[in-house]
C-alpha atoms as a printed R data frame, in Angstrom:
    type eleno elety resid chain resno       x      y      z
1   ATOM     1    CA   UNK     A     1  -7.349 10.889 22.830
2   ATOM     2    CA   UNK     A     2  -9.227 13.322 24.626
3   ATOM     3    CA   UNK     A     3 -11.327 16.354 22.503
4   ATOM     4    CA   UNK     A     4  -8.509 18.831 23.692
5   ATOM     5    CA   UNK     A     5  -5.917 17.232 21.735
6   ATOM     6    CA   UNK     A     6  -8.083 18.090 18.458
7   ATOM     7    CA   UNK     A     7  -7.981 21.765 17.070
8   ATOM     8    CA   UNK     A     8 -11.560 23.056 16.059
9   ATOM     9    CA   UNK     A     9  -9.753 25.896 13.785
10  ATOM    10    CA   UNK     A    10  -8.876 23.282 11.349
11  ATOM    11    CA   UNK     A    11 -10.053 20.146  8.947
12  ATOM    12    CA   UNK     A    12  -9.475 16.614  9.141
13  ATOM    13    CA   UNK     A    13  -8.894 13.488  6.829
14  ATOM    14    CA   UNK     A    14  -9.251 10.203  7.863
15  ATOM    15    CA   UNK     A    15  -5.896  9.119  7.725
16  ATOM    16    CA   UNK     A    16  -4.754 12.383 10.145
17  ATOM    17    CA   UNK     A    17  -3.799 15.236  7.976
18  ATOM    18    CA   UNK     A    18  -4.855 18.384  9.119
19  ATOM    19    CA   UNK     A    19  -5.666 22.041  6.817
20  ATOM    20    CA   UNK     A    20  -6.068 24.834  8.646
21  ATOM    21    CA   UNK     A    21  -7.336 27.890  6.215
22  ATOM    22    CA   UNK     A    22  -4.849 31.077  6.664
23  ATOM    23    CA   UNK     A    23  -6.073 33.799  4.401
24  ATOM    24    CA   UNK     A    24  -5.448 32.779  0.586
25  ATOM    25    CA   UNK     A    25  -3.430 29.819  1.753
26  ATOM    26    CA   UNK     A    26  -4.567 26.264  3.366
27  ATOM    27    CA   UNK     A    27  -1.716 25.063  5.766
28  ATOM    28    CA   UNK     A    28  -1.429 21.160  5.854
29  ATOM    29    CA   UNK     A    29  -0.080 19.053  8.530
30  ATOM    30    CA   UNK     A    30  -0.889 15.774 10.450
31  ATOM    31    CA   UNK     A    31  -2.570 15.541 13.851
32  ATOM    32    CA   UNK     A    32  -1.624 14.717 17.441
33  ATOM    33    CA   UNK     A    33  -3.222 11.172 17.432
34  ATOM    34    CA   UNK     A    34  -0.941 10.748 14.273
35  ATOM    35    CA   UNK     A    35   2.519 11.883 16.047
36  ATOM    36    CA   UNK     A    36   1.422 10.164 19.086
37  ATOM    37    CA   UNK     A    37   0.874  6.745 16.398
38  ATOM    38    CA   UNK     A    38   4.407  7.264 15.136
39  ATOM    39    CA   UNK     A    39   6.752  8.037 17.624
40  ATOM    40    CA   UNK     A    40   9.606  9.778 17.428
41  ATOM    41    CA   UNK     A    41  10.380 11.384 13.978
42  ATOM    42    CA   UNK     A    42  13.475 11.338 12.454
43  ATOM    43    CA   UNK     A    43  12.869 12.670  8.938
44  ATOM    44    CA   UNK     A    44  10.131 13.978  6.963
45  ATOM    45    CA   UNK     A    45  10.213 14.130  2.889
46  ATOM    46    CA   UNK     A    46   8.269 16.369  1.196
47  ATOM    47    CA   UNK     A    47   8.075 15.550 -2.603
48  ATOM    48    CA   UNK     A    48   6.849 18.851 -3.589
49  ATOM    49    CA   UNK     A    49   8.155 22.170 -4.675
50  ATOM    50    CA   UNK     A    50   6.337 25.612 -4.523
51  ATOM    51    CA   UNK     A    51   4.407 26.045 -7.434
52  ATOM    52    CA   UNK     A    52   3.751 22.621 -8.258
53  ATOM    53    CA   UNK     A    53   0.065 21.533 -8.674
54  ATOM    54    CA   UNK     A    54  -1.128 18.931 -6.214
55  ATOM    55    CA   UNK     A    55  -4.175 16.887 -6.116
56  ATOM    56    CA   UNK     A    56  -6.523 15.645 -3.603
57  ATOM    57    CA   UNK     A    57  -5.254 12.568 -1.844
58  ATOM    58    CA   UNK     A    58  -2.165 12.736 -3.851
59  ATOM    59    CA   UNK     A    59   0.469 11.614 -1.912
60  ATOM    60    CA   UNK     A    60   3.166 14.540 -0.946
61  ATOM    61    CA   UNK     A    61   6.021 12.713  0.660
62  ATOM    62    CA   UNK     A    62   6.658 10.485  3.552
63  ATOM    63    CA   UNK     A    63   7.513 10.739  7.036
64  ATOM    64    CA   UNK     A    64   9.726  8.402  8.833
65  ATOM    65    CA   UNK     A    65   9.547  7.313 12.638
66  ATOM    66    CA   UNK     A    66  11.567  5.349 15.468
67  ATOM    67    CA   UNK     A    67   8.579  2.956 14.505
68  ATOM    68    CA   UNK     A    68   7.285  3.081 10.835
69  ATOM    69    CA   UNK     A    69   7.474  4.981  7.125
70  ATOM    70    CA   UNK     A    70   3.948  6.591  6.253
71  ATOM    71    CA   UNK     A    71   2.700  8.848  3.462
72  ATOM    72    CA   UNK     A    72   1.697 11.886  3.564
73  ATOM    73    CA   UNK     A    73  -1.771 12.823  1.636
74  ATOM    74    CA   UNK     A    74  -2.717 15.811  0.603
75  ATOM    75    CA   UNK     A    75  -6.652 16.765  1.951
76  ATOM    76    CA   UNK     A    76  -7.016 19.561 -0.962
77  ATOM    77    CA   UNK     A    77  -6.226 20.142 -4.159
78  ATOM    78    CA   UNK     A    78  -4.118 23.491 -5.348
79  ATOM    79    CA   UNK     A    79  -1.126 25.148 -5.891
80  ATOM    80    CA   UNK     A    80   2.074 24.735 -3.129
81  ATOM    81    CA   UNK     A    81   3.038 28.197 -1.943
82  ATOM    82    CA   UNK     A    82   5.670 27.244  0.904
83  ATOM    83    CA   UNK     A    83   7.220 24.088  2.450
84  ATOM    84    CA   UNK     A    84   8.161 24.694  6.082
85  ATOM    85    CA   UNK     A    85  12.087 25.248  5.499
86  ATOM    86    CA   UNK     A    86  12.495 24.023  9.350
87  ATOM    87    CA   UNK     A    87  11.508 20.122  9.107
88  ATOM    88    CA   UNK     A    88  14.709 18.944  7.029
89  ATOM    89    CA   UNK     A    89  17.170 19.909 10.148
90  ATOM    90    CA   UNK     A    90  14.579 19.555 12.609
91  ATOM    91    CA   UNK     A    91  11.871 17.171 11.493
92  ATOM    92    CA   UNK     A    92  11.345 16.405 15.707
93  ATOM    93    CA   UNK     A    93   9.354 19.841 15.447
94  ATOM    94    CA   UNK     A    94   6.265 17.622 14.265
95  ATOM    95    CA   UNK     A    95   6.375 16.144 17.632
96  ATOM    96    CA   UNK     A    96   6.762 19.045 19.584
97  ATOM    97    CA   UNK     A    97   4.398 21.386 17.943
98  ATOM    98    CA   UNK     A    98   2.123 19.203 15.308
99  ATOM    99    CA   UNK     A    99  -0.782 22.229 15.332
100 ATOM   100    CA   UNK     A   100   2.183 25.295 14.958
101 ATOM   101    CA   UNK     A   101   5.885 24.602 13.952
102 ATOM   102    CA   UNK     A   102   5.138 21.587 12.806
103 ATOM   103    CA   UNK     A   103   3.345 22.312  9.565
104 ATOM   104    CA   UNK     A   104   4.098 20.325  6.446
105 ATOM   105    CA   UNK     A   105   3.303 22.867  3.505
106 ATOM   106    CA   UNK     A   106   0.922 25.599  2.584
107 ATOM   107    CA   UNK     A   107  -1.319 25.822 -0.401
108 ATOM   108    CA   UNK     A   108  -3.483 28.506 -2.652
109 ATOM   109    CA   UNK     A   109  -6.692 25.652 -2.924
110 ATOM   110    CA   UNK     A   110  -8.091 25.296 -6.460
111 ATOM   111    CA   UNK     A   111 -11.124 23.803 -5.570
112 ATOM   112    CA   UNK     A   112 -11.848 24.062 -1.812
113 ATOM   113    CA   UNK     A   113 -15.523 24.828 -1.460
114 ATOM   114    CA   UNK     A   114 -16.020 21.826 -3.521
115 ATOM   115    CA   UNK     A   115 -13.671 19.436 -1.740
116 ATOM   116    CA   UNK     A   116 -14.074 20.956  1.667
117 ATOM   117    CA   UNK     A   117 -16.973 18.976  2.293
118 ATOM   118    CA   UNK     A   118 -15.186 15.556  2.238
119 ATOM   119    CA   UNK     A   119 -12.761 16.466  5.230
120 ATOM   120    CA   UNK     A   120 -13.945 16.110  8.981
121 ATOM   121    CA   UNK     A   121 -14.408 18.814 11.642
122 ATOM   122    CA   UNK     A   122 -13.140 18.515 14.730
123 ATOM   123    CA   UNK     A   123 -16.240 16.856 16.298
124 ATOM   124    CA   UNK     A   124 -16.301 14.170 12.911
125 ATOM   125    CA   UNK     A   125 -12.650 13.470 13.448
126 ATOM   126    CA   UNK     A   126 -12.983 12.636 17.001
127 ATOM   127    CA   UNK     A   127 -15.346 10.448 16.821
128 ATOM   128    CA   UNK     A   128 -13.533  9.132 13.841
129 ATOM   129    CA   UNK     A   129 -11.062  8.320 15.934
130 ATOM   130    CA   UNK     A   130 -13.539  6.798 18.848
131 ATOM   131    CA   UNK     A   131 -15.047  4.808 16.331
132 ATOM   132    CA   UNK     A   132 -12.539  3.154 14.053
133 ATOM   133    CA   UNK     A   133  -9.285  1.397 14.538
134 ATOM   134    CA   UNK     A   134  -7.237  4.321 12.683
């Protein structure tokens, strides 16, 4: 995966979710290297409704591929505030635009200058992804 496939203007887990900060709101999604690991998607499951509470590495929902089902973690704690309305009819946006229209939710972050230090940059995450098997 080369370093253009990697957004700077966002943070990285290990296992490929991204949060971008927008304002108030984090948005939350998963990366390139993780649609390109997938394949195809045919549904994504979000088990969250605005205004619940989620924690850190709490898992959200799922997302299901040509290939495999995998959770979905969340990399900060807070508050939902949307779920992208688009991904139950057209859950194939993830592959097509995983940085835009391909967004999972957005969230108002309860704790984010203390748990922003546990995600990756862009630099971390791509060597992340030189350096480990995924």
């Amino acid at each position: 995966m080369s370093a253009k496939e990697i957004k700077d203007d966002r943070q990285y887990t290990k296992d490929h979710e991204w949060a971008k900060r927008d304002g108030k709101e984090v948005l939350i999604g998963i990366s390139a290297f993780a649609v390109d690991q997938l394949g195809d998607i045919t549904m994504v499951s979000l088990d969250v409704q605005e205004g619940d509470e989620i924690q850190k590495g709490q898992a959200f929902g799922t997302i299901e591929s040509v290939k495999t089902l995998s959770d979905l973690f969340a990399p900060l704690s807070g508050k939902v505030t949307r779920i992208n309305p688009n991904l139950d009819d057209q859950p194939e946006l993830v592959n097509a635009d995983p940085w835009g229209q391909g967004w999972m939710l957005a969230l108002e972050p309860s704790a984010f200058d203390a748990e922003q230090g546990d995600l990756l940059d862009a630099e971390q995450y791509g060597k992340h992804l030189e350096d480990s098997d995924h």
